[in-house]
C-alpha cells in the first residue's frame, strides 16, 4: 500500500488475513488504484472502500484497476457497508451495568409474582381434583411416585447415612474434650431429625427430580406438545404438573423418614466405633432424651419442600422457549431457585417453631 | 463433460454404509468450479450423508473424495483445517449457536481461525449479515428471536463468513414460504456471482433447481444416477427421475411447455 502522486495504490493479495496489518494513515490521495491487487475478498473490499470513505473529498474518489470479479465484490460490499455515523459497538459502561442490575432485580421480583400466580393455579387445580377425584391421573401419579420416590431411595439413604457418620465423628472429636461423649446421641438425633435429614433430602430431590421435571416439560414445550394439549382442550397443569407435584408431596415425607433412619444408623455406628457408645445405649438415650417433636418438625416440613421443588421445576419447564439454550438455562435455574427457596422456607419454619416453642 | 482440472470437488467410487444399511455404493460426482449444482433425491437417499462425507464430518467406507485437488480423507489435521477454511457449510435450519447473537454467530468462525482485532471482526461480520439481506436490528438478536427464513439467512451469513470458495447448503429453502424461498434463491445467485462461489446445494425445491442451478445431480440407487442441466434431466428415462421432473409439482414449477416437449 503506497501513496504517490495523489494515488493510493494497493498491491499483492488483499484479504481477511492481511487487512488487519495494513496502516491506517492514508496520506492525501485523490485516486485509488487496485490494478496490482491479486486476490481480493470481502474483507479486502471493505478495506478499500473504507479508505475511500475516509479520504472523502468534495467529489467521489474513483477506485481504478479492478478486474470484473473484483468489481463484483466491491459492488456487493459497498451496498452493505456499516452505517457511517454508527459509533463502534460499545463495551458495557458503568451506567449500563447498573441498568442491567436494576433490570435483573425487577425481573426477579416479577418472577416471584409469576411463581406465586402459578402456585395458586396448581393449588386450585389440586383443589378441583379433591372435589372430583376421578380427574386425577392415577397412572401418571404412580409413575412419578416411582420415579421421584422409589428410585431416589438408594442415593438419599446413602447420603444421609454418611451425614450421620460425619456428624458423629466430628461431634465426638469436640465432645470428647469435655468428657461429654454421650451427648453425641442428642447431637445426632436433633441435627438429623429436625434439620439435616429432610433438608438434604429436599436438596437431592431438587437436583434429581426438579431438574428432570424442567427438562421433561421443557422439551415438550419446545416441541409444541404443550400447545397441542391446550388446543385439544387438555389442561397441561392437570396433566403434567399436578401428578408430578403430588407425587413429590407424597414421596418426600417417606424419603425424609428413610433419611432420618439412615442418618441415625450412621451416627450410631460411628458413635459405637469411635466413642464406644453401644447401640443399646444409643437407643435408650435416643428414646429417653429426644422429644418426638424433633422428628415431627422435620417431617412436617417435607410436603412444603416438595411443593416448592415440584412447582418451581414445572414452572421453569413451562417457561422454556424455542431453543435448546433456554432449556439448559432454565433447568439449572430451576435447581438453583428450588434449593434457595427450600432453605429460605426452612429458615422461616425455624423461626415459626421457635415462636410456638417446639 | 467436465475436464478433470476444473472439477473443484471430485468423488470416486464412494461407499458408505451404516451397519448393514448401504447408503452409497460406487458413487461418482464432479462439481465444477464456479457452478451451482443442485443435489436431488428421495428422502433418505443419503444427500445429507454425501454432504457430510465431502466436508469430512463422516468417514466414507471406501472411495476417494477430493476437494481442491486434495483428498479430504488423507489430510493431516493441519491440512484439514486449512482446507476447511476454504469452504462454508450451512446446515438444515441454520444450526446457529443459540447462545450467540446473529453477528456473534458470524464472528465465530473468524474468531476460531483468524486473529483479528475485535472491532475489525465485528465490522466484517456486520457486512456479511447485511449482505444476506438481514435488517440492521437483526444483528444483535438471538436465533430464537428470528423467523425461520431469517435463521436461514443468518446460517448462510455464517457459512460465507470467511469468504469460502465453496458453500455447501443443505435444503436451504425447505420450510420457507414461496416468496421467502424465491428471495433466498436470488440471494444465493447474487452472492455466487459477486463472490465467485461454487455452490453445492441439496434441495427439493424445483423452483430453485430451475431458477439458479447450473446443473442437477440425481441421487438414486445408492449412486449419482444422472448429472446435467435441467433440460437434460427432462429427457432422462428412469421411473423416479420421470416422476420427479414430470410430476404435477414439476409441471407447476417449470411450466407445462418444459415437461410436455419430451413427455
Ligand atoms: N448417523 C447415522 N447412523 C445411521 N444411519 C444414518 C445416519 N445418518 C444417516 N443415516 C441413514 O442414512 C440414510 C440417508 O440419510 P440422509 O443423508 O440424512 O438422507 P437425505 O437424503 O434425506 O438427506 C437414511 O436412511 C438414514 O437413516
Ligand atoms: Mg437431509
Coordinates of C-alpha atoms and ligand atoms in Angstrom, one line a residue:
Chain A
X1 CA 0.0 0.0 0.0
X2 CA 1.7 3.2 -1.2
X3 CA 0.7 6.8 -1.8
X4 CA 2.4 8.6 -4.7
X5 CA 1.2 11.4 -7.0
X6 CA -2.1 11.5 -5.2
X7 CA -2.7 7.9 -5.9
X8 CA -3.3 5.3 -3.2
X9 CA -2.1 2.1 -4.7
X10 CA -2.5 -1.4 -3.3
X11 CA -0.6 -4.4 -4.4
X12 CA -0.5 -8.1 -3.6
X13 CA -3.3 -10.0 -2.0
X14 CA -5.8 -8.0 -0.1
X15 CA -7.8 -10.4 2.1
X16 CA -9.0 -11.1 5.6
X17 CA -5.5 -12.2 6.6
X18 CA -3.8 -9.1 5.6
X19 CA -6.1 -6.2 6.2
X20 CA -5.6 -6.1 10.0
X21 CA -1.9 -5.4 9.4
X22 CA -2.3 -2.5 7.0
X23 CA -1.5 1.0 8.1
X24 CA -4.3 3.4 8.9
X25 CA -2.5 6.5 7.8
X26 CA -3.6 7.3 4.2
X27 CA -1.8 10.5 3.5
X28 CA -3.5 12.5 0.8
X29 CA -4.8 10.8 -2.3
X30 CA -7.4 11.6 -4.9
X31 CA -7.4 8.2 -6.6
X32 CA -7.3 4.6 -5.5
X33 CA -5.6 2.1 -7.7
X34 CA -6.0 -1.7 -7.2
X35 CA -4.7 -2.9 -10.5
X36 CA -1.8 -4.7 -8.8
X37 CA -4.0 -6.5 -6.3
X38 CA -4.1 -10.2 -6.8
X39 CA -6.8 -11.9 -4.7
X40 CA -9.5 -9.6 -3.3
X41 CA -12.1 -10.9 -0.8
X42 CA -14.9 -9.1 1.1
X43 CA -12.5 -8.0 3.9
X44 CA -10.1 -6.5 1.3
X45 CA -13.0 -4.9 -0.5
X46 CA -14.2 -3.4 2.8
X47 CA -10.8 -2.0 3.4
X48 CA -10.5 -0.4 0.0
X49 CA -14.0 1.1 0.4
X50 CA -13.2 2.2 4.0
X51 CA -10.1 4.0 2.7
X52 CA -12.2 5.6 0.0
X53 CA -14.7 6.8 2.7
X54 CA -12.0 8.2 4.9
X55 CA -10.4 10.0 2.0
X56 CA -13.7 11.6 1.2
X57 CA -13.4 15.0 -0.5
X58 CA -15.7 17.2 -2.5
X59 CA -16.0 14.6 -5.2
X60 CA -16.1 10.8 -5.3
X61 CA -12.8 9.2 -5.3
X62 CA -12.6 6.6 -8.1
X63 CA -11.4 3.1 -7.5
X64 CA -9.4 2.1 -10.5
X65 CA -7.9 -1.0 -12.0
X66 CA -10.5 -3.5 -10.6
X67 CA -11.0 -6.7 -12.6
X68 CA -14.5 -7.8 -13.4
X69 CA -14.6 -10.2 -10.4
X70 CA -13.1 -7.5 -8.1
X71 CA -15.7 -5.0 -9.3
X72 CA -18.5 -7.5 -8.3
X73 CA -17.1 -7.9 -4.9
X74 CA -16.6 -4.1 -4.4
X75 CA -20.2 -3.5 -5.5
X76 CA -21.6 -6.2 -3.2
X77 CA -19.7 -4.8 -0.3
X78 CA -20.4 -1.2 -1.0
X79 CA -24.1 -1.9 -0.7
X80 CA -23.6 -3.4 2.7
X81 CA -21.1 -1.1 4.4
X82 CA -21.7 -0.3 8.1
X83 CA -23.7 2.9 8.6
X84 CA -21.1 5.7 8.6
X85 CA -22.1 7.5 11.7
X86 CA -22.6 4.4 13.8
X87 CA -20.3 4.5 16.8
X88 CA -18.3 1.4 17.2
X89 CA -20.2 -1.2 19.3
X90 CA -19.7 -0.2 22.8
X91 CA -18.4 -2.2 25.7
X92 CA -20.7 -2.2 28.7
X93 CA -20.1 1.0 30.7
X94 CA -20.8 1.6 34.4
X95 CA -24.3 3.1 33.7
X96 CA -25.2 0.1 31.6
X97 CA -24.1 -2.3 34.3
X98 CA -26.2 -0.5 36.9
X99 CA -29.1 -0.6 34.5
X100 CA -28.7 -4.3 33.9
X101 CA -28.5 -4.8 37.7
X102 CA -31.8 -2.9 38.1
X103 CA -33.4 -4.9 35.4
X104 CA -32.3 -8.1 36.9
X105 CA -33.7 -7.0 40.3
X106 CA -37.1 -6.1 38.8
X107 CA -37.0 -9.3 36.8
X108 CA -36.5 -11.3 40.0
X109 CA -39.5 -9.6 41.6
X110 CA -41.6 -10.3 38.5
X111 CA -40.6 -14.0 38.7
X112 CA -41.7 -14.1 42.3
X113 CA -45.1 -12.7 41.4
X114 CA -45.5 -15.1 38.4
X115 CA -44.4 -18.0 40.5
X116 CA -47.0 -17.2 43.2
X117 CA -49.6 -17.0 40.5
X118 CA -48.6 -20.4 39.2
X119 CA -48.6 -21.8 42.7
X120 CA -52.1 -20.6 43.0
X121 CA -53.1 -22.2 39.7
X122 CA -51.6 -25.5 40.8
X123 CA -53.3 -25.4 44.2
X124 CA -56.6 -24.6 42.6
X125 CA -56.3 -27.4 40.2
X126 CA -55.4 -29.8 43.0
X127 CA -58.4 -28.5 44.9
X128 CA -60.6 -29.3 41.9
X129 CA -59.2 -32.8 41.9
X130 CA -60.0 -33.2 45.6
X131 CA -63.6 -32.4 44.7
X132 CA -63.6 -34.7 41.7
X133 CA -61.1 -37.4 42.5
X134 CA -61.8 -39.1 39.2
X135 CA -59.9 -36.4 37.4
X136 CA -56.7 -37.5 39.0
X137 CA -54.4 -39.2 36.5
X138 CA -53.6 -42.3 38.7
X139 CA -51.2 -43.9 36.2
X140 CA -49.2 -40.8 35.8
X141 CA -49.1 -40.2 39.6
X142 CA -47.9 -43.7 40.3
X143 CA -45.2 -43.4 37.6
X144 CA -43.9 -40.2 39.1
X145 CA -44.0 -41.6 42.6
X146 CA -41.8 -44.4 41.5
X147 CA -39.5 -42.1 39.6
X148 CA -39.1 -39.4 42.2
X149 CA -39.6 -41.6 45.3
X150 CA -38.6 -45.2 44.9
X151 CA -35.7 -44.6 42.6
X152 CA -34.3 -41.9 44.9
X153 CA -34.2 -44.2 47.9
X154 CA -30.6 -45.5 47.4
X155 CA -29.0 -42.1 47.0
X156 CA -31.0 -40.5 49.8
X157 CA -30.3 -43.3 52.2
X158 CA -26.6 -43.5 51.4
X159 CA -26.1 -39.7 51.7
X160 CA -28.0 -39.5 54.9
X161 CA -26.1 -42.4 56.4
X162 CA -22.8 -40.7 55.6
X163 CA -24.0 -37.5 57.1
X164 CA -24.8 -39.3 60.3
X165 CA -21.3 -40.8 60.2
X166 CA -19.7 -37.5 59.7
X167 CA -21.7 -35.8 62.4
X168 CA -20.9 -38.5 64.9
X169 CA -17.2 -38.3 64.0
X170 CA -16.9 -34.6 64.2
X171 CA -19.2 -34.3 67.2
X172 CA -17.2 -36.9 69.1
X173 CA -13.9 -35.1 68.5
X174 CA -15.4 -31.9 70.1
X175 CA -17.4 -33.5 72.9
X176 CA -14.6 -35.8 74.0
X177 CA -12.7 -32.7 75.2
X178 CA -15.4 -32.1 77.8
X179 CA -15.9 -35.8 78.6
X180 CA -19.4 -35.5 77.3
X181 CA -19.2 -38.1 74.6
X182 CA -22.7 -39.5 75.3
X183 CA -24.2 -36.2 74.2
X184 CA -23.3 -37.2 70.7
X185 CA -26.6 -39.0 70.7
X186 CA -28.5 -35.8 71.3
X187 CA -26.4 -34.0 68.7
X188 CA -27.1 -36.5 66.0
X189 CA -30.8 -37.0 66.9
X190 CA -31.6 -33.4 66.9
X191 CA -29.5 -32.4 63.9
X192 CA -30.6 -35.3 61.7
X193 CA -34.3 -35.4 62.7
X194 CA -35.0 -31.8 62.9
X195 CA -33.0 -30.3 60.0
X196 CA -30.4 -32.3 58.1
X197 CA -32.4 -35.4 57.1
X198 CA -35.2 -33.5 55.4
X199 CA -33.2 -30.6 54.2
X200 CA -30.6 -32.7 52.4
X201 CA -33.3 -35.0 51.0
X202 CA -35.1 -31.9 49.6
X203 CA -31.9 -30.7 48.1
X204 CA -31.2 -34.1 46.5
X205 CA -34.7 -34.3 45.2
X206 CA -34.4 -30.8 43.8
X207 CA -31.3 -31.8 41.9
X208 CA -32.7 -35.1 40.8
X209 CA -36.4 -34.6 40.2
X210 CA -36.8 -30.9 40.0
X211 CA -34.4 -30.7 37.1
X212 CA -36.0 -33.7 35.5
X213 CA -39.4 -32.0 35.7
X214 CA -38.0 -28.9 34.0
X215 CA -36.2 -30.9 31.3
X216 CA -39.2 -33.1 30.5
X217 CA -41.8 -30.4 30.4
X218 CA -39.4 -28.0 28.7
X219 CA -38.7 -30.4 25.9
X220 CA -42.4 -31.0 25.5
X221 CA -42.8 -27.2 25.4
X222 CA -40.1 -27.0 22.8
X223 CA -41.8 -29.5 20.5
X224 CA -45.0 -27.6 20.9
X225 CA -46.6 -30.6 22.7
X226 CA -47.9 -28.3 25.4
X227 CA -49.6 -26.0 22.9
X228 CA -51.1 -29.1 21.2
X229 CA -52.6 -30.1 24.5
X230 CA -54.2 -26.8 25.0
X231 CA -55.8 -26.8 21.6
X232 CA -57.2 -30.3 22.3
X233 CA -58.8 -28.9 25.4
X234 CA -56.4 -30.7 27.8
X235 CA -55.1 -28.7 30.8
X236 CA -51.3 -29.0 31.0
X237 CA -51.4 -28.2 34.7
X238 CA -53.8 -31.0 35.4
X239 CA -51.9 -33.5 33.2
X240 CA -48.3 -32.5 33.6
X241 CA -47.9 -30.5 36.7
X242 CA -50.3 -31.9 39.3
X243 CA -49.2 -35.6 39.1
X244 CA -45.6 -34.5 39.5
X245 CA -46.2 -32.2 42.3
X246 CA -48.5 -34.5 44.1
X247 CA -46.1 -37.4 43.7
X248 CA -43.3 -35.4 45.2
X249 CA -45.6 -34.3 48.1
X250 CA -46.4 -37.9 48.9
X251 CA -43.0 -39.3 48.5
X252 CA -40.8 -36.6 50.1
X253 CA -42.1 -37.3 53.6
X254 CA -41.3 -41.0 53.0
X255 CA -37.8 -40.2 51.7
X256 CA -37.3 -37.9 54.7
X257 CA -38.3 -40.7 57.1
X258 CA -35.8 -43.0 55.5
X259 CA -33.2 -40.4 55.6
X260 CA -33.8 -39.9 59.3
X261 CA -33.4 -43.6 59.9
X262 CA -30.3 -43.9 57.8
X263 CA -28.8 -40.8 59.5
X264 CA -29.4 -42.2 62.9
X265 CA -27.9 -45.6 61.9
X266 CA -24.8 -43.9 60.5
X267 CA -24.4 -41.9 63.7
X268 CA -25.0 -44.9 65.9
X269 CA -22.4 -46.9 64.0
X270 CA -19.8 -44.2 64.2
X271 CA -20.6 -43.5 67.9
X272 CA -20.0 -47.2 68.6
X273 CA -16.7 -47.4 66.7
X274 CA -15.3 -44.0 67.7
X275 CA -16.7 -43.5 71.2
X276 CA -17.7 -46.9 72.3
X277 CA -21.3 -45.9 72.8
X278 CA -23.0 -49.3 72.3
X279 CA -26.2 -49.5 70.1
X280 CA -28.2 -50.3 73.2
X281 CA -27.1 -47.2 75.0
X282 CA -27.6 -45.2 71.9
X283 CA -31.1 -46.5 71.5
X284 CA -32.2 -46.0 75.1
X285 CA -30.7 -42.5 75.2
X286 CA -32.4 -41.7 71.9
X287 CA -35.7 -42.8 73.2
X288 CA -35.4 -41.2 76.6
X289 CA -33.9 -37.8 75.6
X290 CA -35.3 -36.9 72.3
X291 CA -38.6 -35.4 72.1
X292 CA -40.8 -36.8 69.3
X293 CA -41.4 -33.3 68.2
X294 CA -37.9 -33.1 66.7
X295 CA -39.0 -35.8 64.3
X296 CA -42.3 -34.2 63.6
X297 CA -40.8 -30.8 63.0
X298 CA -38.7 -32.4 60.3
X299 CA -41.5 -34.4 58.6
X300 CA -44.0 -31.5 58.7
X301 CA -41.7 -29.5 56.5
X302 CA -41.4 -32.3 53.9
X303 CA -44.7 -31.6 51.9
X304 CA -43.9 -27.9 51.8
X305 CA -40.4 -28.5 50.4
X306 CA -41.9 -31.0 47.9
X307 CA -44.4 -28.3 46.8
X308 CA -41.6 -25.8 46.3
X309 CA -39.4 -28.2 44.4
X310 CA -42.2 -29.5 42.2
X311 CA -43.8 -26.2 41.4
X312 CA -40.6 -24.5 40.6
X313 CA -39.4 -27.4 38.5
X314 CA -42.7 -27.4 36.4
X315 CA -42.9 -23.7 36.2
X316 CA -39.4 -23.3 34.8
X317 CA -40.2 -26.1 32.4
X318 CA -43.3 -24.4 31.0
X319 CA -41.2 -21.2 30.6
X320 CA -38.9 -22.9 28.1
X321 CA -38.9 -21.1 24.7
X322 CA -38.0 -22.4 21.3
X323 CA -34.3 -23.0 21.7
X324 CA -32.0 -25.6 23.4
X325 CA -30.2 -22.9 25.2
X326 CA -33.3 -21.8 27.2
X327 CA -33.9 -25.5 28.2
X328 CA -30.4 -25.8 29.7
X329 CA -30.5 -22.4 31.3
X330 CA -34.0 -22.9 32.9
X331 CA -33.1 -26.4 34.1
X332 CA -30.2 -25.0 36.1
X333 CA -32.3 -22.0 37.2
X334 CA -34.9 -24.4 38.4
X335 CA -32.5 -26.3 40.6
X336 CA -30.8 -23.2 42.0
X337 CA -34.1 -21.4 42.7
X338 CA -35.7 -24.5 44.3
X339 CA -32.7 -25.1 46.6
X340 CA -32.6 -21.5 47.5
X341 CA -36.3 -21.4 48.3
X342 CA -36.2 -24.6 50.3
X343 CA -33.5 -23.1 52.5
X344 CA -35.4 -19.8 52.9
X345 CA -38.6 -21.7 53.8
X346 CA -36.6 -23.8 56.2
X347 CA -35.4 -20.7 58.0
X348 CA -38.9 -19.4 58.2
X349 CA -40.0 -22.7 59.7
X350 CA -37.2 -22.5 62.3
X351 CA -38.5 -19.1 63.4
X352 CA -42.0 -20.3 63.4
X353 CA -41.2 -23.4 65.5
X354 CA -39.1 -21.3 67.9
X355 CA -42.0 -18.9 68.4
X356 CA -44.5 -21.7 69.1
X357 CA -41.9 -23.4 71.2
X358 CA -41.4 -26.9 69.9
Chain B
X1 CA -18.2 -33.3 -19.7
X2 CA -16.0 -31.6 -17.2
X3 CA -12.3 -31.7 -17.8
X4 CA -10.7 -33.1 -14.7
X5 CA -8.8 -29.9 -13.9
X6 CA -11.8 -27.8 -13.5
X7 CA -13.6 -30.0 -11.0
X8 CA -13.3 -28.5 -7.6
X9 CA -14.9 -31.5 -5.9
X10 CA -14.2 -35.0 -7.2
X11 CA -15.9 -38.1 -5.7
X12 CA -14.9 -41.5 -7.0
X13 CA -16.2 -44.9 -6.0
X14 CA -17.7 -43.7 -2.8
X15 CA -19.1 -46.4 -0.5
X16 CA -20.8 -45.7 2.8
X17 CA -23.0 -47.9 5.0
X18 CA -24.4 -47.8 8.5
X19 CA -24.3 -51.3 9.8
X20 CA -26.0 -53.4 7.1
X21 CA -27.8 -50.4 5.6
X22 CA -25.8 -49.4 2.5
X23 CA -26.4 -45.8 1.7
X24 CA -23.8 -45.2 -1.1
X25 CA -22.1 -47.6 -3.4
X26 CA -19.9 -46.7 -6.3
X27 CA -20.9 -43.1 -6.2
X28 CA -19.1 -40.7 -8.6
X29 CA -19.6 -37.0 -8.8
X30 CA -17.8 -34.0 -10.2
X31 CA -18.5 -30.4 -9.2
X32 CA -17.0 -27.7 -11.5
X33 CA -15.5 -24.5 -10.2
X34 CA -18.0 -21.7 -10.1
X35 CA -21.1 -23.6 -10.7
X36 CA -24.3 -24.1 -8.7
X37 CA -25.0 -27.7 -8.5
X38 CA -28.3 -29.0 -7.1
X39 CA -28.5 -32.4 -5.5
X40 CA -31.9 -34.1 -5.6
X41 CA -33.1 -37.5 -4.5
X42 CA -35.8 -39.1 -2.4
X43 CA -35.9 -38.7 1.3
X44 CA -33.3 -40.9 2.9
X45 CA -31.2 -41.5 -0.3
X46 CA -28.2 -40.1 1.5
X47 CA -27.9 -36.5 0.3
X48 CA -27.0 -35.2 3.7
X49 CA -24.7 -38.1 4.2
X50 CA -22.9 -37.3 1.0
X51 CA -22.5 -33.7 2.0
X52 CA -21.2 -34.7 5.4
X53 CA -18.7 -37.0 3.8
X54 CA -17.4 -34.4 1.5
X55 CA -16.8 -31.9 4.3
X56 CA -15.2 -34.6 6.4
X57 CA -17.9 -34.9 9.1
X58 CA -18.4 -38.6 8.2
X59 CA -15.8 -41.1 7.1
X60 CA -16.6 -43.0 3.9
X61 CA -16.0 -46.8 4.0
X62 CA -14.3 -46.7 0.6
X63 CA -13.6 -44.4 -2.3
X64 CA -11.9 -41.1 -2.9
X65 CA -13.1 -37.6 -2.2
X66 CA -11.0 -34.7 -3.4
X67 CA -11.8 -31.1 -2.8
X68 CA -9.4 -28.5 -4.3
X69 CA -7.5 -31.5 -5.6
X70 CA -6.7 -32.7 -2.1
X71 CA -8.0 -35.8 -0.6
X72 CA -10.2 -35.0 2.3
X73 CA -9.6 -38.3 4.0
X74 CA -5.9 -38.5 4.0
X75 CA -5.1 -35.0 5.2
X76 CA -3.3 -34.2 8.4
X77 CA -5.3 -32.3 11.0
X78 CA -3.4 -29.1 10.0
X79 CA -4.1 -29.5 6.3
X80 CA -7.7 -30.3 7.0
X81 CA -8.0 -27.1 9.0
X82 CA -6.6 -25.1 6.1
X83 CA -8.9 -26.9 3.7
X84 CA -11.9 -26.3 5.9
X85 CA -11.3 -22.6 5.8
X86 CA -11.9 -22.6 2.1
X87 CA -15.5 -23.9 2.4
X88 CA -18.5 -23.0 4.4
X89 CA -21.4 -25.2 5.4
X90 CA -25.0 -24.3 6.0
X91 CA -26.9 -27.0 7.8
X92 CA -30.6 -27.5 7.6
X93 CA -32.4 -24.9 9.7
X94 CA -29.2 -22.9 10.1
X95 CA -27.8 -24.8 13.0
X96 CA -26.9 -21.5 14.6
X97 CA -25.4 -21.3 18.1
X98 CA -28.4 -20.4 20.1
X99 CA -26.5 -18.7 22.8
X100 CA -24.8 -16.3 20.4
X101 CA -26.4 -13.3 18.6
X102 CA -26.5 -13.4 14.8
X103 CA -23.4 -11.3 14.5
X104 CA -21.5 -13.3 17.1
X105 CA -22.5 -16.4 15.1
X106 CA -20.9 -15.0 12.0
X107 CA -17.9 -13.9 14.1
X108 CA -17.5 -17.4 15.5
X109 CA -15.5 -18.9 12.5
X110 CA -13.4 -15.7 12.3
X111 CA -12.6 -15.9 16.0
X112 CA -11.7 -19.5 15.6
X113 CA -9.5 -19.3 12.6
X114 CA -8.0 -15.7 12.5
X115 CA -6.5 -13.3 14.8
X116 CA -8.4 -10.1 14.1
X117 CA -8.9 -7.0 16.3
X118 CA -12.4 -7.1 17.8
X119 CA -13.7 -4.0 16.0
X120 CA -12.5 -5.2 12.6
X121 CA -14.1 -8.6 13.2
X122 CA -17.3 -7.0 14.2
X123 CA -17.3 -4.7 11.1
X124 CA -16.6 -7.6 8.7
X125 CA -19.3 -9.8 10.3
X126 CA -21.7 -6.9 10.1
X127 CA -21.1 -6.7 6.4
X128 CA -21.8 -10.4 5.9
X129 CA -25.1 -10.0 7.9
X130 CA -26.1 -7.1 5.7
X131 CA -25.1 -9.0 2.6
X132 CA -27.6 -11.8 3.2
X133 CA -30.3 -9.2 3.5
X134 CA -31.0 -9.2 7.2
X135 CA -32.1 -5.9 8.7
X136 CA -29.8 -3.9 10.8
X137 CA -31.7 -4.7 14.0
X138 CA -31.3 -8.4 13.5
X139 CA -27.5 -8.2 14.1
X140 CA -27.8 -8.3 17.9
X141 CA -30.8 -10.7 18.0
X142 CA -30.6 -14.3 19.2
X143 CA -31.6 -17.1 16.8
X144 CA -34.7 -17.9 18.8
X145 CA -35.9 -14.3 18.2
X146 CA -35.7 -14.8 14.4
X147 CA -38.2 -16.3 11.9
X148 CA -37.2 -19.5 10.1
X149 CA -36.3 -17.5 6.9
X150 CA -34.1 -15.1 8.9
X151 CA -32.4 -18.0 10.6
X152 CA -31.5 -19.5 7.2
X153 CA -30.1 -16.2 6.1
X154 CA -28.1 -16.0 9.3
X155 CA -26.8 -19.5 8.7
X156 CA -25.8 -18.5 5.2
X157 CA -24.0 -15.5 6.5
X158 CA -22.0 -17.7 8.9
X159 CA -21.2 -20.1 6.0
X160 CA -19.7 -17.3 3.9
X161 CA -18.0 -15.6 6.9
X162 CA -14.5 -16.5 5.7
X163 CA -15.1 -15.9 2.0
X164 CA -15.1 -19.5 1.2
X165 CA -14.6 -20.9 -2.3
X166 CA -17.3 -23.5 -1.9
X167 CA -20.5 -23.3 0.1
X168 CA -22.5 -26.4 1.0
X169 CA -26.1 -25.8 1.6
X170 CA -28.5 -28.5 3.0
X171 CA -32.0 -27.8 1.9
X172 CA -31.7 -24.0 2.2
X173 CA -35.2 -23.2 1.1
X174 CA -37.1 -26.1 2.9
X175 CA -39.8 -24.7 5.1
X176 CA -39.7 -21.3 3.6
X177 CA -42.8 -19.7 2.1
X178 CA -42.6 -19.4 -1.7
X179 CA -41.7 -15.7 -1.6
X180 CA -39.0 -16.3 1.0
X181 CA -37.7 -19.2 -0.9
X182 CA -37.5 -17.2 -4.1
X183 CA -35.8 -14.4 -2.3
X184 CA -33.3 -16.9 -0.9
X185 CA -32.7 -18.3 -4.3
X186 CA -31.9 -14.8 -5.6
X187 CA -29.6 -14.2 -2.7
X188 CA -27.7 -17.4 -3.4
X189 CA -27.4 -16.4 -7.1
X190 CA -26.3 -12.9 -6.3
X191 CA -23.7 -13.8 -3.8
X192 CA -22.5 -16.6 -6.0
X193 CA -21.7 -14.3 -8.8
X194 CA -20.4 -11.5 -6.5
X195 CA -18.1 -13.7 -4.6
X196 CA -17.3 -16.2 -7.3
X197 CA -18.6 -19.1 -5.2
X198 CA -19.1 -22.7 -6.1
X199 CA -22.4 -23.8 -4.6
X200 CA -23.2 -27.4 -3.6
X201 CA -26.9 -27.4 -2.8
X202 CA -29.1 -30.2 -1.5
X203 CA -32.6 -29.2 -2.3
X204 CA -36.1 -30.5 -3.1
X205 CA -37.2 -27.2 -4.4
X206 CA -37.9 -27.5 -8.1
X207 CA -38.1 -23.7 -8.3
X208 CA -34.6 -23.3 -7.0
X209 CA -33.4 -26.0 -9.3
X210 CA -34.9 -24.3 -12.2
X211 CA -34.0 -20.7 -11.2
X212 CA -30.4 -20.9 -10.1
X213 CA -28.8 -24.3 -10.6
X214 CA -26.5 -24.7 -13.4
X215 CA -26.6 -28.5 -13.1
X216 CA -28.6 -31.1 -11.3
X217 CA -27.3 -34.4 -9.9
X218 CA -29.9 -37.1 -9.1
X219 CA -29.1 -39.4 -6.2
X220 CA -30.9 -42.8 -6.5
X221 CA -30.0 -46.5 -6.3
X222 CA -27.1 -45.6 -4.0
X223 CA -25.2 -43.6 -6.6
X224 CA -25.5 -40.5 -8.7
X225 CA -27.9 -41.7 -11.4
X226 CA -27.6 -38.7 -13.6
X227 CA -26.0 -35.3 -13.8
X228 CA -26.8 -32.5 -16.2
X229 CA -28.8 -29.4 -16.8
X230 CA -32.5 -29.2 -16.2
X231 CA -33.2 -29.7 -19.9
X232 CA -31.1 -32.9 -19.9
X233 CA -32.9 -34.1 -16.8
X234 CA -36.3 -33.8 -18.5
X235 CA -35.1 -36.3 -21.2
X236 CA -33.9 -39.0 -18.8
X237 CA -36.0 -42.1 -18.9
X238 CA -35.9 -43.5 -15.4
X239 CA -39.0 -44.1 -13.3
X240 CA -38.0 -41.9 -10.3
X241 CA -36.5 -39.2 -12.4
X242 CA -39.6 -39.0 -14.7
X243 CA -41.9 -38.9 -11.7
X244 CA -39.8 -36.2 -10.1
X245 CA -39.3 -33.9 -13.1
X246 CA -42.7 -34.6 -14.7
X247 CA -44.9 -34.8 -11.7
X248 CA -47.7 -32.2 -11.1
X249 CA -45.4 -30.0 -8.9
X250 CA -42.7 -30.1 -11.5
X251 CA -45.2 -29.0 -14.1
X252 CA -46.2 -26.1 -12.0
X253 CA -42.6 -25.0 -11.3
X254 CA -41.3 -25.5 -14.8
X255 CA -44.3 -24.6 -16.8
X256 CA -46.2 -27.1 -19.0
X257 CA -44.1 -26.5 -22.1
X258 CA -40.9 -27.7 -20.5
X259 CA -42.4 -31.0 -19.5
X260 CA -44.6 -31.5 -22.4
X261 CA -42.0 -31.3 -25.1
X262 CA -40.5 -34.6 -24.0
X263 CA -43.5 -36.0 -22.2
Ligands
LIG1 N1 -25.6 -41.4 11.8 C1 -26.3 -42.3 11.1 N2 -26.4 -43.5 11.6 C2 -27.2 -44.4 11.0 N3 -27.9 -44.2 9.9 C3 -27.8 -43.0 9.3 C4 -27.0 -41.9 10.0 N4 -27.2 -40.8 9.2 C5 -28.0 -41.2 8.2 N5 -28.4 -42.5 8.2 C6 -29.2 -43.1 7.3 O1 -28.7 -42.9 6.0 C7 -29.8 -42.7 5.1 C8 -29.6 -41.3 4.4 O2 -29.8 -40.3 5.3 P1 -29.7 -38.8 4.8 O3 -28.5 -38.5 4.1 O4 -30.0 -37.9 6.0 O5 -31.0 -38.7 3.8 P2 -31.4 -37.4 3.0 O6 -31.1 -37.8 1.6 O7 -32.9 -37.3 3.2 O8 -30.7 -36.2 3.5 C9 -31.0 -42.7 5.9 O9 -31.6 -44.0 5.6 C10 -30.6 -42.6 7.3 O10 -31.4 -43.5 8.1
LIG2 MG1 -31.2 -34.5 4.7

